[in-house]
Every structure is written in structure tokens, then in C-alpha cells.
mmCIF file of C-alpha atoms in Angstrom:
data_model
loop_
_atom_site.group_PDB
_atom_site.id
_atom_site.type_symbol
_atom_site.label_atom_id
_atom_site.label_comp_id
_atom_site.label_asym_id
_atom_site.label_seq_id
_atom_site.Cartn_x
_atom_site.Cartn_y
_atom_site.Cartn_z
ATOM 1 C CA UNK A 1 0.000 0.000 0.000
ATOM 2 C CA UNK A 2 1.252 3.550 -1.018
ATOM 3 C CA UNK A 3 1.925 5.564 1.772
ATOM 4 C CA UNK A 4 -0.065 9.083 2.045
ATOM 5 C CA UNK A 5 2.627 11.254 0.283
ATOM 6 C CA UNK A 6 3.174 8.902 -2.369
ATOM 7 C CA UNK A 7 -0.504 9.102 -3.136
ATOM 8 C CA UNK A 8 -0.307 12.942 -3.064
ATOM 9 C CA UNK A 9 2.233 13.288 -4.929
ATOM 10 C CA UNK A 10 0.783 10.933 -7.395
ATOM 11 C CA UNK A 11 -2.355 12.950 -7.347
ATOM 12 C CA UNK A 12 -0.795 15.993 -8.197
ATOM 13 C CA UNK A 13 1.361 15.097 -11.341
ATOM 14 C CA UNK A 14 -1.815 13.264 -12.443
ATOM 15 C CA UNK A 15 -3.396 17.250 -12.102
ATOM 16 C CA UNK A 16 -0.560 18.439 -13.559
ATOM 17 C CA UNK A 17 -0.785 16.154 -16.235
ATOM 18 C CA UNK A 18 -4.392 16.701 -17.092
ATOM 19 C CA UNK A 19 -3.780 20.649 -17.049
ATOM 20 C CA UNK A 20 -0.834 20.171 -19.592
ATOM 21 C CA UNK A 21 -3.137 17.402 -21.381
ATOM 22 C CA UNK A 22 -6.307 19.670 -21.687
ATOM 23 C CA UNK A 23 -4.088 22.565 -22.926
ATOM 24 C CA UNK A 24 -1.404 21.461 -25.644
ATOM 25 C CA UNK A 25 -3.249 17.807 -26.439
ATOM 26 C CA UNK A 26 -1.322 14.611 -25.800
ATOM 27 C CA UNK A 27 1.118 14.825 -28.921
ATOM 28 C CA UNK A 28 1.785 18.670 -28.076
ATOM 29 C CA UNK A 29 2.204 17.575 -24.485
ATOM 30 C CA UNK A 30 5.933 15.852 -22.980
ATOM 31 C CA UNK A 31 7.201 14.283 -19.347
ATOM 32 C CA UNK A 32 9.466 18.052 -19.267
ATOM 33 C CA UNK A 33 6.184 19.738 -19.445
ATOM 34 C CA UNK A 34 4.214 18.253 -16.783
ATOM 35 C CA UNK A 35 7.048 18.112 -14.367
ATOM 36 C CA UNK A 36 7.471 21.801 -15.057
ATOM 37 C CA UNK A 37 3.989 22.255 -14.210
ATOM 38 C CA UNK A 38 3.981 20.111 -11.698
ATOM 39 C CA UNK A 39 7.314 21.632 -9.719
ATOM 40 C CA UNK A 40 8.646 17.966 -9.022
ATOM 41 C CA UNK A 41 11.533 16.032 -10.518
ATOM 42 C CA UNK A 42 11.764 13.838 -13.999
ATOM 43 C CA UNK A 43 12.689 10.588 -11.384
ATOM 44 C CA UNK A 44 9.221 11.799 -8.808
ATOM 45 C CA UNK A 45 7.350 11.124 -12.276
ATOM 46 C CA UNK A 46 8.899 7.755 -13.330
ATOM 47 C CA UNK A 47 8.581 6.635 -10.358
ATOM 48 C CA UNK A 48 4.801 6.877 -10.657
ATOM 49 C CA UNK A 49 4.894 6.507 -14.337
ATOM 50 C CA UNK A 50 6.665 4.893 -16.647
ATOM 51 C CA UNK A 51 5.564 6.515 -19.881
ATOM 52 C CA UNK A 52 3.254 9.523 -20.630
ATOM 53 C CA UNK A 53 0.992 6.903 -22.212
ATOM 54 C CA UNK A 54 0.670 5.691 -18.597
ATOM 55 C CA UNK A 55 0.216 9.357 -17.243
ATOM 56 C CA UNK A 56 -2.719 9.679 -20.226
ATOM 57 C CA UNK A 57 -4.232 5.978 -18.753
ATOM 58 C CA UNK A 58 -4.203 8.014 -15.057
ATOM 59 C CA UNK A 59 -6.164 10.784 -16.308
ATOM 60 C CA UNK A 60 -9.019 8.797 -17.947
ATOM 61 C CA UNK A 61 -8.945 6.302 -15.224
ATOM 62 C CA UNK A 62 -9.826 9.253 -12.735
ATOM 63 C CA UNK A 63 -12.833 10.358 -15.130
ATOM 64 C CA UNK A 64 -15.658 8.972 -13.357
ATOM 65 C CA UNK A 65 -13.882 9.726 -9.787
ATOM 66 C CA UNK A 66 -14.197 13.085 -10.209
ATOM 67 C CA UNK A 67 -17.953 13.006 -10.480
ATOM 68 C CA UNK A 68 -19.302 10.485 -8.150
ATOM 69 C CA UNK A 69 -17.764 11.642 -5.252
ATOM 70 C CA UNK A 70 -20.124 14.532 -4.995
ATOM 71 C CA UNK A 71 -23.479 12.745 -5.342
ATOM 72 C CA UNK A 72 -25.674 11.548 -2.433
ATOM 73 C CA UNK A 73 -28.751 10.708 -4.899
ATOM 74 C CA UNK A 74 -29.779 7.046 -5.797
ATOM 75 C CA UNK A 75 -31.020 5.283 -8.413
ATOM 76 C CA UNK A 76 -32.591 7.686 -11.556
ATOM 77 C CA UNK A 77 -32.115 10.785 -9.583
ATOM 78 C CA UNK A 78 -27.975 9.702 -8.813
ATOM 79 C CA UNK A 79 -27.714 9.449 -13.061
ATOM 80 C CA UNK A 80 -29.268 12.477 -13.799
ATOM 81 C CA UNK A 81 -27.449 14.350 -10.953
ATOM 82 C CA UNK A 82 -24.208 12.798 -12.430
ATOM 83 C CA UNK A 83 -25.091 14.169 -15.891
ATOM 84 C CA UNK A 84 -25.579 17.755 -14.246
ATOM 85 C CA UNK A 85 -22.291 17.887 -12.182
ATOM 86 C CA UNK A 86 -20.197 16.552 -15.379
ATOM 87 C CA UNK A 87 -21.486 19.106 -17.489
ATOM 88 C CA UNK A 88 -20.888 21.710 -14.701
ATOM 89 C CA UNK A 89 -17.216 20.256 -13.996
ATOM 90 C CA UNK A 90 -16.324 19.747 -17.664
ATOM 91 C CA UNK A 91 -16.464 23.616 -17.909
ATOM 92 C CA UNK A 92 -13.862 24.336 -15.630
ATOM 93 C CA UNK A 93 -12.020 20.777 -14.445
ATOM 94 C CA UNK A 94 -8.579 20.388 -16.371
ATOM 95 C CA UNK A 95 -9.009 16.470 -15.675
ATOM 96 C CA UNK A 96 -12.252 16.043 -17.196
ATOM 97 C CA UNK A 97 -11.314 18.426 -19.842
ATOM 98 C CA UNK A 98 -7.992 16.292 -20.773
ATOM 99 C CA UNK A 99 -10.421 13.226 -20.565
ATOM 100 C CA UNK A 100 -12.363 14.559 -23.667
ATOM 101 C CA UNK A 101 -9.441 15.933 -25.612
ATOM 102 C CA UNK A 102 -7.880 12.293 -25.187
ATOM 103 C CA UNK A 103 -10.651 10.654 -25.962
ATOM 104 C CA UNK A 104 -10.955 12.936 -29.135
ATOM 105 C CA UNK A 105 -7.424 12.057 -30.254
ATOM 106 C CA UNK A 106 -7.418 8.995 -31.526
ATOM 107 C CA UNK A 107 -4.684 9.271 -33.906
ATOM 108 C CA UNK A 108 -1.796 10.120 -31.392
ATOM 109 C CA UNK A 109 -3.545 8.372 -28.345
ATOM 110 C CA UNK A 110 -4.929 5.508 -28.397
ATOM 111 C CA UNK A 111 -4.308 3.110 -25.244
ATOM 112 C CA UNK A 112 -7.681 2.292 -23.125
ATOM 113 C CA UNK A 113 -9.350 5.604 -25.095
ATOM 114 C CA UNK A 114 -12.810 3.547 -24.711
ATOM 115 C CA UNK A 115 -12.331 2.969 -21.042
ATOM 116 C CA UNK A 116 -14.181 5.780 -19.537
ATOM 117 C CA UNK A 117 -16.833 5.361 -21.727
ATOM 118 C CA UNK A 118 -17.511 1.919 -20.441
ATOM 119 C CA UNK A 119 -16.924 2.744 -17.253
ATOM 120 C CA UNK A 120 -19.443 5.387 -17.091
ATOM 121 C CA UNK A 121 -22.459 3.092 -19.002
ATOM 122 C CA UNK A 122 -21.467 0.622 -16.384
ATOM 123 C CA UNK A 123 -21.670 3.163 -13.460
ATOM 124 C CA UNK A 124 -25.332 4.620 -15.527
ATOM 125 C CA UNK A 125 -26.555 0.315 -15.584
ATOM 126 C CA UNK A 126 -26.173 0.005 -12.049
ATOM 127 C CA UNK A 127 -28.323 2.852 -10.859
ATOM 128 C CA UNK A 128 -31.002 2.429 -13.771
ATOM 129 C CA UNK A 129 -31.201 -1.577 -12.590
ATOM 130 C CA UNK A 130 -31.745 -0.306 -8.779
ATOM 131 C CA UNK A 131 -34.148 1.987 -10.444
ATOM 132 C CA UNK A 132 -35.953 -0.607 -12.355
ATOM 133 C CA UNK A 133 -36.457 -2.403 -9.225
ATOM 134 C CA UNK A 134 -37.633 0.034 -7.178
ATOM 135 C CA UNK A 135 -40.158 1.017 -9.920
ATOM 136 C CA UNK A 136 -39.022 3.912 -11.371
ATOM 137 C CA UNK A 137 -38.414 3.478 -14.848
ATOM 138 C CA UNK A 138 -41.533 2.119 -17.505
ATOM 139 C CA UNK A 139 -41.626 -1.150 -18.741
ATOM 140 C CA UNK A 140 -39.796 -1.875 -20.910
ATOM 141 C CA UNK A 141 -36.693 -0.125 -20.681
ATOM 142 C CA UNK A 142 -33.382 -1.500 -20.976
ATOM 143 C CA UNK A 143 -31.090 -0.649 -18.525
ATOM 144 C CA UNK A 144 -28.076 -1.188 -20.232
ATOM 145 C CA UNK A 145 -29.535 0.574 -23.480
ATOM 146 C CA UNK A 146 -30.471 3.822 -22.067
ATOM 147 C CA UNK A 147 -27.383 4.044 -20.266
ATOM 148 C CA UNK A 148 -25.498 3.712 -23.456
ATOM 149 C CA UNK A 149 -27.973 6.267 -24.999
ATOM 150 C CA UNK A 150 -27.623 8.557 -22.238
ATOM 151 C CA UNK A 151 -23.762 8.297 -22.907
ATOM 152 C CA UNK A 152 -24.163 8.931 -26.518
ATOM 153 C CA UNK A 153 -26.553 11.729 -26.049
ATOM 154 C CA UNK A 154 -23.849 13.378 -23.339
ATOM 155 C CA UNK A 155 -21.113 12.870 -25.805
ATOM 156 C CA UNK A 156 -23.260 14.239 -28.463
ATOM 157 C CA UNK A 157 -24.247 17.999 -26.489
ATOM 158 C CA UNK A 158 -20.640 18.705 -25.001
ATOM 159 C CA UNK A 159 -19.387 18.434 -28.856
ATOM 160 C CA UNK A 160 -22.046 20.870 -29.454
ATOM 161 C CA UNK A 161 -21.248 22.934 -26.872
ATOM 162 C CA UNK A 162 -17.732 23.072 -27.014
ATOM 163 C CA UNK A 163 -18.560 23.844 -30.853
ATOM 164 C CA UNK A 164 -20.792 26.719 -29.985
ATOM 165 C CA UNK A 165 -20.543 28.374 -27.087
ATOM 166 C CA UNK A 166 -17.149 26.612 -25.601
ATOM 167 C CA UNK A 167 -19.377 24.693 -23.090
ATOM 168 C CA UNK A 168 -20.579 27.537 -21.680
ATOM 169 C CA UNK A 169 -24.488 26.314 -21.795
ATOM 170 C CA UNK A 170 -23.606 23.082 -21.464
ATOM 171 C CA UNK A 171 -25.386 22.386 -18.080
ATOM 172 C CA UNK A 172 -28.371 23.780 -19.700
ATOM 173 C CA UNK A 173 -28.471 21.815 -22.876
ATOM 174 C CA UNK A 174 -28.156 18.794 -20.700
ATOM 175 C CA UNK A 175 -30.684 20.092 -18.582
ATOM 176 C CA UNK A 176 -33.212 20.354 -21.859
ATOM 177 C CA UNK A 177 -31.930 16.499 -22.080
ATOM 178 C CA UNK A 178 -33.807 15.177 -19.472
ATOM 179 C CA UNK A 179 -36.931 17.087 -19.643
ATOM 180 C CA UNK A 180 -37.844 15.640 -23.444
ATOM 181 C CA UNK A 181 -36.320 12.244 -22.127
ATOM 182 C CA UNK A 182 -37.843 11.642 -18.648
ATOM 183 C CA UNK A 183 -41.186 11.296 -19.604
ATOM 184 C CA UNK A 184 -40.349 8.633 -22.016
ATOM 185 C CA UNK A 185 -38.513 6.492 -19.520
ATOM 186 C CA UNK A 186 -39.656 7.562 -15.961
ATOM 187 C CA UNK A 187 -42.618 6.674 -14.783
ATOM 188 C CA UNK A 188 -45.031 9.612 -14.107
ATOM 189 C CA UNK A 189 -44.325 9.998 -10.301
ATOM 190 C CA UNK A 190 -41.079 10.165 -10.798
ATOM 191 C CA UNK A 191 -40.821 12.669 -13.323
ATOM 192 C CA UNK A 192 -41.882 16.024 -11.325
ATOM 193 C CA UNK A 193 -39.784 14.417 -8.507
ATOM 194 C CA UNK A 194 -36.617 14.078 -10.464
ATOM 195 C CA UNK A 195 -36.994 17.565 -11.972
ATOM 196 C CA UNK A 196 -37.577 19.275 -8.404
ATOM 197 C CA UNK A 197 -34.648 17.334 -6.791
ATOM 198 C CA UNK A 198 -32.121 17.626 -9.007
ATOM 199 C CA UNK A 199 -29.110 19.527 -9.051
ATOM 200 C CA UNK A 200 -29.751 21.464 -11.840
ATOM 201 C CA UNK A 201 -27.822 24.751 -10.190
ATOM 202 C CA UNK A 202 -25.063 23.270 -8.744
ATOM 203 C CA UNK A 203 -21.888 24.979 -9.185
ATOM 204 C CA UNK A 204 -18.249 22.998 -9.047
ATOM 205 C CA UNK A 205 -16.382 24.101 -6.254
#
């Protein structure tokens, strides 16, 4: 087990790496960049990670981390909350940021790109099959489909966004989401509940 100062340490090239990540791309990006952002040493770096490949893996891996953390919702209310703080966080969080312009880059990076995304529909399942058991979704719906549409949708508006307005109504557009898609897959009790509890104004701290 890493002690607690190897795990800070860690933490912070892995922010330093998503900062350089987010801002010069991964082929624009080097190990002399992020330890100059990072204020450590070349060897503090290795230690952690062998490659900036590996520092690239680090930063998706820690996609879904930076989310979930925040929410105390279950069930339908957890995935739409999650929906609402990513699009708030992806607006100002260098890590989620880098996540997307990795993901986007297939041609110079390519190790484990899909991973977050199949980490998040597997994250969506879980809640939306507590969901479905507790009655909250209509019959019919597939779990594991409407996570994976809810995925593709989210994928879909932050392109947009970052196309349009550089994600600055981003929150919003996902927002607009879930009103035209709730009523198609919530049942009607849940719908008004949903829309009153979620965190539609929370702001990333």
C-alpha cells in the first residue's frame, strides 16, 4: 500500500498532467512539461509513471472519480445528478477536460481511449437496474440501453457545446436532455420528482 505522500504526490502530477493534457493535447504535451507544471523532478514522475501513455491511462482512469464523489442521490435521480455535475465540472475541471481531448485524439492516443466510456455506461446500468427495481423506470426499458444512450446523447451535447458556445451552456443543454427524455422512460411519479430534486444549479467548487 502507497503511503499518504506517495498518493499525493501521485495525485498531483496526475493534475498536472491533465492541465498540460487539456491545454497542448497529448502529442503537443511531454514528461518536461508536466514536471514543469507540476514543480517535481523527472525521477518523482517515473517513479509513478513509466511513460506519458501511462500518465494519459491516469487521467481517464480518474474520469468517473471526479464526479461520483459529490453525489448523495440514488437510483434515476444519482444518473441524472451525475449528468448535471459533469457538465458543470467539464467547464472548468482540467481532468475532465484532458479526458475529452484524449478521448478525441485517436490518432496520437490511443491506449484504453474507450475505457471511460464503459466505465461510465457501467456506473449509468447500475443505478437504472436499482431503479428498475424500485419502480421507477416504464416497462420496458433497458437498462443497459439507455445508459449507453444517455452516454451517446452526453457525448453528443458537449461536442455541441464546445462547438458553440465553448461549453458555456452546457449544463443547460443537458438540462433540456432530461426534460424531453424523462417522460419517455420515468414513470409519471417520478418525473416532477426528479426535476424538483435535481441539481440542476449546482456549481463545481
Amino acid at each position: 500500500m502507497k503511503q499518504p505522500r506517495a498518493l499525493r504526490t501521485r495525485e498531483s502530477i496526475v493534475q498536472a498532467a491533465a492541465q498540460v493534457f487539456d491545454e497542448l493535447g497529448y502529442s503537443g504535451s511531454s514528461i518536461a512539461k508536466i514536471v514543469e507544471r507540476c514543480g517535481t523532478t523527472p525521477g518523482a514522475v517515473y517513479f509513478h509513471f513509466k511513460s506519458k501513455e501511462a500518465l494519459a491511462d491516469a487521467v481517464m482512469e480518474a474520469q468517473s472519480r471526479t464526479v461520483l464523489p459529490r453525489l448523495e442521490s440514488q437510483r434515476l435521480q444519482r444518473v441524472v445528478d451525475a449528468t448535471i455535475v459533469w457538465a458543470h465540472q467539464l467547464q472548468t475541471d482540467p481532468l475532465l477536460r484532458a479526458g475529452v481531448r484524449l478521448t478525441s485524439e485517436r490518432g496520437t492516443y490511443q491506449a484504453h481511449v474507450g475505457s471511460p466510456y464503459e466505465t461510465w455506461v457501467s456506473i449509468l446500468e447500475n443505478d437504472l437496474e436499482e431503479a428498475q427495481r424500485a419502480g421507477e423506470l416504464q416497462p420496458g426499458v433497458e437498462p443497459r440501453e439507455l445508459a449507453e444512450f444517455i452516454l451517446e446523447a452526453c457525448t453528443g451535447i458537449q461536442m455541441y457545446a464546445a462547438a458553440t458556445t465553448r461549453r458555456n451552456d452546457l449544463p443547460v443543454l443537458v438540462e433540456r436532455m432530461w426534460r424531453y427524455l424523462l417522460p419517455g422512460v420515468a414513470v409519471p411519479a417520478m418525473i416532477t420528482q426528479v426535476l424538483t430534486r435535481s441539481t440542476w444549479t449546482l456549481e463545481p467548487t
